[in-house]
XYZ file of C-alpha atoms in Angstrom:
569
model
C 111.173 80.079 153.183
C 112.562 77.925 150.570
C 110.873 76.196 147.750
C 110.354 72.731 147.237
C 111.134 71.035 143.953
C 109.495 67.966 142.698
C 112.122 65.591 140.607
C 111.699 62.066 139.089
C 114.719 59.926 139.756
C 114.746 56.700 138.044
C 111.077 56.784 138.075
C 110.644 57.421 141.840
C 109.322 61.344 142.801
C 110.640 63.012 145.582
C 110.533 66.520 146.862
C 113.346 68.517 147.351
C 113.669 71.874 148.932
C 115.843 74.328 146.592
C 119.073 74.319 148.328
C 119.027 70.139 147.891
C 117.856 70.643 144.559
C 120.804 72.721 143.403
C 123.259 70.572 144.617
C 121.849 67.514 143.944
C 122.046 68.814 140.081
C 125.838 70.077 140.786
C 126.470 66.850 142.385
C 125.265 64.671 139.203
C 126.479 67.164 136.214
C 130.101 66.215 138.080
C 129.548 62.520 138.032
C 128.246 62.896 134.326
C 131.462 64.986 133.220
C 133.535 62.172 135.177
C 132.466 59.797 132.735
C 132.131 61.620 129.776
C 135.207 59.726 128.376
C 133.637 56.509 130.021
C 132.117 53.918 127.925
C 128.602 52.995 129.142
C 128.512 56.052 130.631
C 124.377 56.719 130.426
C 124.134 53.430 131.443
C 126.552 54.068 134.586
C 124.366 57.268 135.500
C 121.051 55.335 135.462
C 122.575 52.568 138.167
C 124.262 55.938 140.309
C 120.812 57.501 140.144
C 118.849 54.290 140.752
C 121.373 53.858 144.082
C 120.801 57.515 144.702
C 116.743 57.175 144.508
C 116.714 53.764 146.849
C 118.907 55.836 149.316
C 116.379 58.912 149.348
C 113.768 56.044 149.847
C 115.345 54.780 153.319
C 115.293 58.613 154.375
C 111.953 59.726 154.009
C 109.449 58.615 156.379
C 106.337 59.468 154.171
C 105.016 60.396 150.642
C 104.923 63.925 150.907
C 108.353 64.932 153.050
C 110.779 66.805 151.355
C 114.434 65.879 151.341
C 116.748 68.953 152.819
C 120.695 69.554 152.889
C 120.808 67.362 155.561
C 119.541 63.996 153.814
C 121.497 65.103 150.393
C 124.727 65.187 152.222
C 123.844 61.577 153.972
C 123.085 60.139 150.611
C 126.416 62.307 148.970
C 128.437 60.472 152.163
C 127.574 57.228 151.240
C 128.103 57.643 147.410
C 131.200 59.511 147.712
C 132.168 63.041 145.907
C 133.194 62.453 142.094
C 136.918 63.895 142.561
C 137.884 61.312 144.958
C 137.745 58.715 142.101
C 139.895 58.614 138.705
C 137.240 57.181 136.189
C 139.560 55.970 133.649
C 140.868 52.479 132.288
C 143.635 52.674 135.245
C 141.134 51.819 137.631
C 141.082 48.588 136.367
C 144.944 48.117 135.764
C 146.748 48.422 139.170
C 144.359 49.393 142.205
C 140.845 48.496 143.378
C 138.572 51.855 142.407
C 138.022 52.799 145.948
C 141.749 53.021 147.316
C 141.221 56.914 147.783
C 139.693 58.775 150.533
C 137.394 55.191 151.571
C 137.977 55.215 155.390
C 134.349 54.889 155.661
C 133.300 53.328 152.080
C 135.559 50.371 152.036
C 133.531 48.210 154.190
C 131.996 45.630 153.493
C 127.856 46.071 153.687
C 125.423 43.181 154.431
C 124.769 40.981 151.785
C 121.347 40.182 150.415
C 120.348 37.186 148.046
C 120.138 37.266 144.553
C 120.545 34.537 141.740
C 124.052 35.539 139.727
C 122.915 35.291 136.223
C 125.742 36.209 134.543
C 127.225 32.787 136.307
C 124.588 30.453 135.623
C 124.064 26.817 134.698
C 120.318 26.768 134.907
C 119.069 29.761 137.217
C 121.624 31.197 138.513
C 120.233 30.212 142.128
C 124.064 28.396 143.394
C 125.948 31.246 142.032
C 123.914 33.663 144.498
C 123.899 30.960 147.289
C 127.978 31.067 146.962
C 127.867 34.919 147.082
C 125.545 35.012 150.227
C 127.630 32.521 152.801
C 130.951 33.448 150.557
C 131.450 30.097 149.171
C 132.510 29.083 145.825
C 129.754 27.804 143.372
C 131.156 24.803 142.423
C 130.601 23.387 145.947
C 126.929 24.455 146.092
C 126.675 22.650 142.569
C 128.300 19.850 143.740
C 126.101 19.415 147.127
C 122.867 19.584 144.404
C 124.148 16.644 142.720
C 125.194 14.390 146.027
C 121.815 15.255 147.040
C 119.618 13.925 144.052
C 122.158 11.021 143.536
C 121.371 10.181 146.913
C 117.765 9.125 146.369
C 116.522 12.723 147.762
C 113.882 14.615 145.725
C 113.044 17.197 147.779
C 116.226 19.057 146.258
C 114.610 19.355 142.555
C 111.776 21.148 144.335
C 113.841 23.294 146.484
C 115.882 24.487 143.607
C 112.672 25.473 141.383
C 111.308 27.270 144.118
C 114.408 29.051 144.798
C 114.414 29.865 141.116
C 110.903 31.217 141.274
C 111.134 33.196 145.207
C 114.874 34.627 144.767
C 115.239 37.807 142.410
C 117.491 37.883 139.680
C 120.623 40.618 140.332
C 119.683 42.543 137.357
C 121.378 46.084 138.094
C 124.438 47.300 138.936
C 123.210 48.230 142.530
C 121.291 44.263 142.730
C 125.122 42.544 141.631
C 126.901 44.369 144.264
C 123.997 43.861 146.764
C 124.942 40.301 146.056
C 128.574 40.494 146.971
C 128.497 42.904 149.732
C 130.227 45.741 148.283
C 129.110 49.460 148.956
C 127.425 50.818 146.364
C 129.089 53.929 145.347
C 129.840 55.484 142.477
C 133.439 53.929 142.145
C 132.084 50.141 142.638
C 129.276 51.215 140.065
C 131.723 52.115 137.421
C 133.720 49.146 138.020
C 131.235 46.935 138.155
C 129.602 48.001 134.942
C 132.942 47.944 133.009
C 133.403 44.587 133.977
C 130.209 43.473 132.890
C 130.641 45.511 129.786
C 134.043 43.868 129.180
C 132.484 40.319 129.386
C 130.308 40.908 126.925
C 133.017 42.100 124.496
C 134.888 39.231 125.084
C 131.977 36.993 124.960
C 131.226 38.900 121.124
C 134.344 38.769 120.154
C 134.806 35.093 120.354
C 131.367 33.720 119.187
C 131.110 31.537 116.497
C 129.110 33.472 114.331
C 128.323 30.632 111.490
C 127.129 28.554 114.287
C 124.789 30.831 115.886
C 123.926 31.688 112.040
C 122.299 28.302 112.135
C 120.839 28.059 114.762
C 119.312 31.743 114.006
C 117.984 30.036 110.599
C 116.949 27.045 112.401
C 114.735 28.993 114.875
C 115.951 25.996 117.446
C 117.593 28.475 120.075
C 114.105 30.790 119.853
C 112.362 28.045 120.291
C 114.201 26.564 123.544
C 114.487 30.175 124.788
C 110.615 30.431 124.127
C 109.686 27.036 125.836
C 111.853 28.669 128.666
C 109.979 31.563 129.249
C 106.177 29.456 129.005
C 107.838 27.323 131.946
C 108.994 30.045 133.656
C 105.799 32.217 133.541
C 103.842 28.671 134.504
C 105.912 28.835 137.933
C 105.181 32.209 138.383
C 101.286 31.969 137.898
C 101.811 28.666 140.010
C 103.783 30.646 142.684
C 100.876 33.219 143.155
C 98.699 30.473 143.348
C 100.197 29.201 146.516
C 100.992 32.849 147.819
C 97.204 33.349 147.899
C 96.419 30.297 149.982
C 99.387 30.673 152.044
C 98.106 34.608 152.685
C 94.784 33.430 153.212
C 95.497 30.387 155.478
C 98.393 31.824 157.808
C 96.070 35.209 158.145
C 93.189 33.440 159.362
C 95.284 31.313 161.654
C 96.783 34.413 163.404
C 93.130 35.867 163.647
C 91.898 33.294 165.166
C 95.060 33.286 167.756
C 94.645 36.665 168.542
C 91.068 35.939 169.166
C 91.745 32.951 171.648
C 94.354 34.372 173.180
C 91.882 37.847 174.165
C 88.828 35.620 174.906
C 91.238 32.964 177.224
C 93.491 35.210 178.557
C 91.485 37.818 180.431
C 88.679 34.727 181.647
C 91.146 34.958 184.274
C 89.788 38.665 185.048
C 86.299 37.423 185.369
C 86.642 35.751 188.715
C 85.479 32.301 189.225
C 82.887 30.826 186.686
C 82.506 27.577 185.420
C 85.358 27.467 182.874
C 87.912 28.719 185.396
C 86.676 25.758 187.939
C 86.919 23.164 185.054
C 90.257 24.261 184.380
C 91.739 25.111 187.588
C 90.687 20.799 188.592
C 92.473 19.679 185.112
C 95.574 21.340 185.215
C 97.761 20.751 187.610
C 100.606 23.130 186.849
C 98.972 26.179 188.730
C 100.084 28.274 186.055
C 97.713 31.305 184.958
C 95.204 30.374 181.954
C 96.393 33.747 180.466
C 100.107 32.762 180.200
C 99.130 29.468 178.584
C 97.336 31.340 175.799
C 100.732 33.296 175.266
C 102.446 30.662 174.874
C 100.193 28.780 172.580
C 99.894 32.050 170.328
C 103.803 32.874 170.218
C 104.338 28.306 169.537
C 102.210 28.523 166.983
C 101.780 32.281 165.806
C 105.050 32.645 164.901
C 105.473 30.069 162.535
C 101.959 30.968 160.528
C 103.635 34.603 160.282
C 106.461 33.612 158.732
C 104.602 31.927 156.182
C 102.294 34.499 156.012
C 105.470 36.706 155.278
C 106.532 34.025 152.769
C 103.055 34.617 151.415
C 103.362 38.181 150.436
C 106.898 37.907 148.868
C 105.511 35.453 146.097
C 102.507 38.243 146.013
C 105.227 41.205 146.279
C 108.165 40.962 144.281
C 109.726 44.099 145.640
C 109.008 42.931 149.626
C 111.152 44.653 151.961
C 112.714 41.314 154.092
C 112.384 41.800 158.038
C 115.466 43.346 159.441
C 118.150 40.389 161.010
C 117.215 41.995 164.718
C 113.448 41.213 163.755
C 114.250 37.536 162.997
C 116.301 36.666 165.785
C 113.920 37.908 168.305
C 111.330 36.426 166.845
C 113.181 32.740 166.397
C 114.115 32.950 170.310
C 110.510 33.680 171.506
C 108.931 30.767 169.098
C 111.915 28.661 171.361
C 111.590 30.082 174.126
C 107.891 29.122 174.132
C 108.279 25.619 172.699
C 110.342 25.182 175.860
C 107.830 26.659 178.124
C 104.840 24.836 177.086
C 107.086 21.169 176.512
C 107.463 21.912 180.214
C 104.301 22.176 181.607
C 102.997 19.607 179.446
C 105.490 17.326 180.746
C 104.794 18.161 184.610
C 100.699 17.950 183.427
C 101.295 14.170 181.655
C 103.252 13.016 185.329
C 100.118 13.761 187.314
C 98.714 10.948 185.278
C 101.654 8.771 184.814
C 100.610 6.037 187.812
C 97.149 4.362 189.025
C 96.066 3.333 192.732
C 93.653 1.914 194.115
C 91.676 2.158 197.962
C 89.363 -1.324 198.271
C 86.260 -0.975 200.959
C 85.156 -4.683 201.748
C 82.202 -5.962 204.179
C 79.862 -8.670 204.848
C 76.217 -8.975 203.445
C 74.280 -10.923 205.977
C 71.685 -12.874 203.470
C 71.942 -16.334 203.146
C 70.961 -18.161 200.084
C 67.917 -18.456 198.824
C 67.264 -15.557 200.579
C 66.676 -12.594 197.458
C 69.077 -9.677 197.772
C 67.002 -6.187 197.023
C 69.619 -3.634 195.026
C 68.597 -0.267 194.353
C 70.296 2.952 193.534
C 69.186 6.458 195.430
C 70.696 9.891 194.726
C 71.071 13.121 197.002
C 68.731 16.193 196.203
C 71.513 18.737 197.138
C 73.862 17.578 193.891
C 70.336 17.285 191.031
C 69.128 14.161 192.479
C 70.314 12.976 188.688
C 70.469 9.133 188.446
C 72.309 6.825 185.844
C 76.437 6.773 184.810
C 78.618 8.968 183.539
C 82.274 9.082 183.404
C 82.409 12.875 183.734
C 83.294 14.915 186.560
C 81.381 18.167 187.550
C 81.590 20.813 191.120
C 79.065 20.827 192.898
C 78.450 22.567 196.386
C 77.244 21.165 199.460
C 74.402 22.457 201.797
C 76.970 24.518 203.718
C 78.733 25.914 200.259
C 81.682 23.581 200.245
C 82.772 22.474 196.839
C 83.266 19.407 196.202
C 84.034 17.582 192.633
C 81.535 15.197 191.922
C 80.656 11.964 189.788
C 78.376 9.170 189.194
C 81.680 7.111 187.290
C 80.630 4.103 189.085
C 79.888 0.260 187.982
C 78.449 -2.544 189.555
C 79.084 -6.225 189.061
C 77.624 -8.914 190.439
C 79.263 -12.666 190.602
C 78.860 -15.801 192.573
C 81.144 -17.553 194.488
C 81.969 -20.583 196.997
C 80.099 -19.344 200.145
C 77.089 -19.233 202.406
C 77.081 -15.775 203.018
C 77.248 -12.417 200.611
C 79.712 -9.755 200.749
C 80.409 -6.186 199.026
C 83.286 -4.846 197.655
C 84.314 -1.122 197.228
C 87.358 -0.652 194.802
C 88.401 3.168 194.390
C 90.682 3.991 191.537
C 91.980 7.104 190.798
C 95.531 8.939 188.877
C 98.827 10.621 190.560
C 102.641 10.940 190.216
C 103.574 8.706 191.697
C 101.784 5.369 193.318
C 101.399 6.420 196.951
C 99.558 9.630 195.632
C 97.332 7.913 193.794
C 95.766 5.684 195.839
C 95.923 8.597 198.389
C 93.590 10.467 196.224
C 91.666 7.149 195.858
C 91.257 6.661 199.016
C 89.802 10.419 199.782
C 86.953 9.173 197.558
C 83.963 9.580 199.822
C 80.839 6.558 198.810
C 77.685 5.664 201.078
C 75.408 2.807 200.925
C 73.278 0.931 203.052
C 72.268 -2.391 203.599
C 69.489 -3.350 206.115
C 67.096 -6.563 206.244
C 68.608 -7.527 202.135
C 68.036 -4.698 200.548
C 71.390 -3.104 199.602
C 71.349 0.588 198.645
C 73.924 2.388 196.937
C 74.984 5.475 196.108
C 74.531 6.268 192.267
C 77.535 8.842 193.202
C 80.494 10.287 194.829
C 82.432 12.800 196.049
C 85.842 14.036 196.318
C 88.223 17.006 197.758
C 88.752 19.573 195.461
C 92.309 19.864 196.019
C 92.519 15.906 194.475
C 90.907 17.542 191.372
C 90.231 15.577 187.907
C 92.371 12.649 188.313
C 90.010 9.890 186.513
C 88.313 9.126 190.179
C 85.899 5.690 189.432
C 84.606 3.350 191.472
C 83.831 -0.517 190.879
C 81.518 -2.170 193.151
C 81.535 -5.931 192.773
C 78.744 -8.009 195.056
C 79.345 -11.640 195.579
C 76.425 -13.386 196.460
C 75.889 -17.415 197.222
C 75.317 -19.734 194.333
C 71.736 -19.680 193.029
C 70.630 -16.250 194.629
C 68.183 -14.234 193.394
C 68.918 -10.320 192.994
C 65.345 -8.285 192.420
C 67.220 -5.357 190.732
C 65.393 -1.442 190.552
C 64.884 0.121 187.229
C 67.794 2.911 188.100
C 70.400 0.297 188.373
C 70.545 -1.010 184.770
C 72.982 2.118 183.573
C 75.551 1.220 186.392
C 76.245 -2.588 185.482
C 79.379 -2.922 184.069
C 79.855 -3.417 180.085
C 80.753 -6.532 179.970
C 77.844 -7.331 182.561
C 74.709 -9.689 180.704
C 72.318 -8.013 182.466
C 70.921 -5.256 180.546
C 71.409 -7.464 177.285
C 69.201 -10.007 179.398
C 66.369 -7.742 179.955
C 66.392 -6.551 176.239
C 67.837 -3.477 177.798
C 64.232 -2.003 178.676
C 65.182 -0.522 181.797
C 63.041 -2.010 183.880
C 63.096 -3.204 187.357
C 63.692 -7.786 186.986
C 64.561 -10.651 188.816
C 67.762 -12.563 188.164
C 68.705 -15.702 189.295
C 72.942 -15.438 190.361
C 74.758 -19.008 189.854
C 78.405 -20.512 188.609
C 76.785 -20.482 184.808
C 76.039 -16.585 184.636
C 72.919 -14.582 185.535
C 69.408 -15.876 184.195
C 66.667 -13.220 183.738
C 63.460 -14.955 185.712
C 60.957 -11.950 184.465
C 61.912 -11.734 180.881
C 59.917 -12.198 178.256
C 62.482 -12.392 176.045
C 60.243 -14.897 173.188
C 57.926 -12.413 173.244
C 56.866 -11.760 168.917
C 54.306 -9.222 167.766
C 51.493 -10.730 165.586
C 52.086 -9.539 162.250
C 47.513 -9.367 162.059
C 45.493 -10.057 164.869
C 43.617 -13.026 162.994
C 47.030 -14.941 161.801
C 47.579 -18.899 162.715
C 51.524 -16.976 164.655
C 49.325 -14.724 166.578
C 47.095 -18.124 168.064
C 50.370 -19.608 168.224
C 52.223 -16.979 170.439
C 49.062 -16.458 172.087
C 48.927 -19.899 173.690
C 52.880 -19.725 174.521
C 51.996 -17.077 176.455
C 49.502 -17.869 178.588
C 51.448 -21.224 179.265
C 54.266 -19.038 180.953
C 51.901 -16.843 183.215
C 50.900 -19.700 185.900
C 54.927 -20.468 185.857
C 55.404 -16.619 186.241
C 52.668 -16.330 188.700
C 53.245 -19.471 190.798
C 56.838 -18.415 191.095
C 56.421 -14.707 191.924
C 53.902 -16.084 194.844
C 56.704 -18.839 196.111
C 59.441 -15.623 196.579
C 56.281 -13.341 198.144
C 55.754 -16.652 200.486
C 59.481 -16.638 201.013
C 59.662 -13.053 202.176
C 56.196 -13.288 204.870
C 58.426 -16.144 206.482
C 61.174 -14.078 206.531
């Protein structure tokens, strides 16, 4: 049994059995006396040990495994053995630092997005964008401009936020991250060296008196200090919004999940209410459980990605979802825009044409004769009186469902002729015109009319298999000039809107008398003058009083001429 070794490697701890141990110590004492010449070398060890650390990160799978042989030599592969390389200032003369035994470490690994700070204008943020789709900087810099010149402001914003979301390539192992380049201990060395070369050059040819001034001045602190306020200001502004954006997309998904659990298995319930509603709107025939997996995939997967977006302002060391992760992802979000733009576009053409069925027949009254309307109900469907424009399933006596509705409307008109007449007009929805007035005409209506008195239906019924297609019916009566309609107290909800009737009767809901003719309807049982007395002794309370009792006889006299007129009947 071998022992396990606890090490800290650029501030990370692993555990390492004692055979990893020993070479991992072999393994870094050669690197070290590689570059004992080197200059930067401490600094070149802490980037090969920082690579070395992240690399031991990707093996383990928790806190507390230890790392054997066979992770070491993984780690040792990628990194490459210290004699393959010549650490000295040839490397940099007249071949690229990994020419030597790099069958395998020559290749190019993914890139990842960093601003390039050591090629920066403002942030840094084009440099990196050049480095990540491998085009020069200039170009990116160049597409800023066209785009602010152009009137566009959106730009400004994208570029600050860039600034703020994108990490800085800091490290030797972040810069060639950045490129693409493997990180091993050759491209480490180079890299560094070239960086440490810059800033020799970049010393040696500084104006010193100038920056003396400005050093006396305190102007550069100053700028350098404003800097940092405005950068910190984004960053406290940045968490800001990661909070809500956390908070908003996680509730979102939540509530998805929820839906989709509670919608998709009503379909395991067997029939209930919900599943008849639906099963009469939708005309698709597709299960209620695959639209809820669409709907939470359409609109899941964009409130994940922004609750991803979320935790990397939170999280500034966020691991980014793997490309495979992404791609899948972006094809199922299409994939179900696709599905449900479908369906909703076979659901809107159920609804895209209107027809209509018209009933017509005679009314044998004769003017003055009075017309008796009245509306009746059936007990087996509630019996329930007065319109509505919504549709319900009922069942009949022998457990047949049927849809039904009380979406009906009466008018009532004169016209040119001795006799009266009813007319039935059925409306209803389809794709197309002949299937619409198909479905209109499977609209089944009763009334009855015997010795004037005309009673209707306050409802209808339909097939199922026509289902909620905006079934209505409009009954229009024509009646001679001057006839008199005595009209029930369950009527008033069923004349039409634009109908005077109920705005005749003070809409009280009572059963009145109107008078039909070529001027409009006139309410004969009205008391439309009627005023409360303000106090019973008041001079307006005699007054009203005594125009009062001069309209009973005229009431009376008139309601025993129509009572005459029906005994002669």
């Amino acid at each position: 049994m071998n022992k396990t070794v606890n090490i800290n490697l650029a501030g990370l701890s692993f555990h390492l059995d004692e055979n990893a141990y020993g070479k991992l110590s072999r393994y870094l004492n050669a690197i070290r006396n590689s570059l004992k010449d080197s200059e930067g070398s401490e600094e070149i060890m802490q980037d090969i040990e920082a690579r070395i650390a992240e690399l031991f990160s990707e093996k383990i799978e928790f806190q507390s495994q230890v790392i054997t042989l066979r992770e070491l030599d993984d780690v040792i592969a990628v990194m490459g053995q210290p004699e393959d390389y010549e650490v000295d200032e040839e490397i940099f003369e007249d071949a690229p630092p990994f020419q030597k035994n790099a069958s395998s470490r020559d290749k190019t690994s993914h890139r990842q997005l960093y601003r390039d700070i050591d090629d920066k204008y403002i942030g840094g943020v084009s440099s990196g964008l050049g480095h990540y789709i491998g085009v020069d900087a200039i170009w990116i810099r160049l597409l800023w401009v066209l785009l602010v010149l152009a009137g566009l402001g959106s730009p400004i914003l994208i570029y600050l936020l860039l600034w703020i979301l994108v990490p800085a390539a800091v490290t030797t192992s972040d810069k060639l991250k950045m490129t693409g380049e493997p990180i091993n201990i050759s491209n480490i060395e180079r890299k560094f060296k070239e960086g440490f070369n810059n800033v020799a050059d970049k010393v040696k040819n500084v104006d010193y008196d100038k920056y003396g001034n400005k050093i006396k001045t305190g102007t550069s602190k100053f700028f350098d200090s404003l800097g940092e306020v405005i950068v910190t200001l984004f960053k406290v502004f940045a968490k800001l919004i990661g909070v809500f954006i956390v908070i908003i997309s996680l509730l979102t998904l939540i509530g998805l999940v929820i839906g989709f659990i509670t919608l998709g298995s009503i379909d395991f319930w067997g029939n209930n209410e919900l599943t008849e509603y639906m099963a009469m709107v939708d005309t698709t025939n597709v299960p209620l459980w695959l639209w809820a997996l669409l709907g939470l995939f359409a609109i899941g997967i964009p409130f994940f990605a922004l609750f991803v977006l979320g935790l990397k302002l939170l999280v500034s060391n966020l691991k980014p979802m793997g490309a495979t992760v992404k791609i899948v992802l972006i094809v199922i979000w299409a994939l179900s825009i696709i599905g449900l733009t479908g369906l909703g576009i076979k659901q809107a053409t159920e609804r895209s044409f209107d027809g209509n069925y018209i009933e017509e027949e005679i009314l044998a009254f004769h003017s003055p004769d009075t017309l008796y309307l009245s509306i009746h109900g059936d007990n087996q469907f509630g019996n329930r009186l007065g319109r509505d424009s919504d549709s319900e399933i009922k069942y009949t006596q022998d457990n047949k469902r049927v849809i039904y509705s009380r979406n009906i409307q009466i008018n009532i008109k004169s016209y040119n002729d001795t006799i009266g007449k009813i007319l039935i007009d059925k409306s209803a929805q389809g794709n197309n015109y002949l299937d619409a007035k198909n479905r209109a005409q499977d609209i089944q209506f009763g009334y009855d009319y015997n010795n004037n008195h005309l009673k209707l239906n306050g409802f209808f019924i339909t097939d199922p298999k026509n289902k909620y297609r905006d079934q209505q019916i409009e009954i229009t009566i024509f009646v001679p000039d001057g006839t008199v309609i005595s009209s029930d107290e369950n009527t008033s909800s069923y004349f039409s809107f634009d109908s005077n009737f109920n705005e005749l009767s003070s809409w009280d809901n009572k059963a009145h008398y109107f008078r039909i003719s070529k001027r409009g309807a006139e309410c004969l049982d009205c008391l439309e003058n009627k005023v409360e007395p303000e106090t019973p002794n008041s001079t307006e309370y005699n007054e009203v009083e005594k125009q009062t009792d001069s309209l009973i006889p005229v009431q009376k006299s008139w309601e025993d001429e129509v009572k005459e007129d029906f005994k002669n009947q």
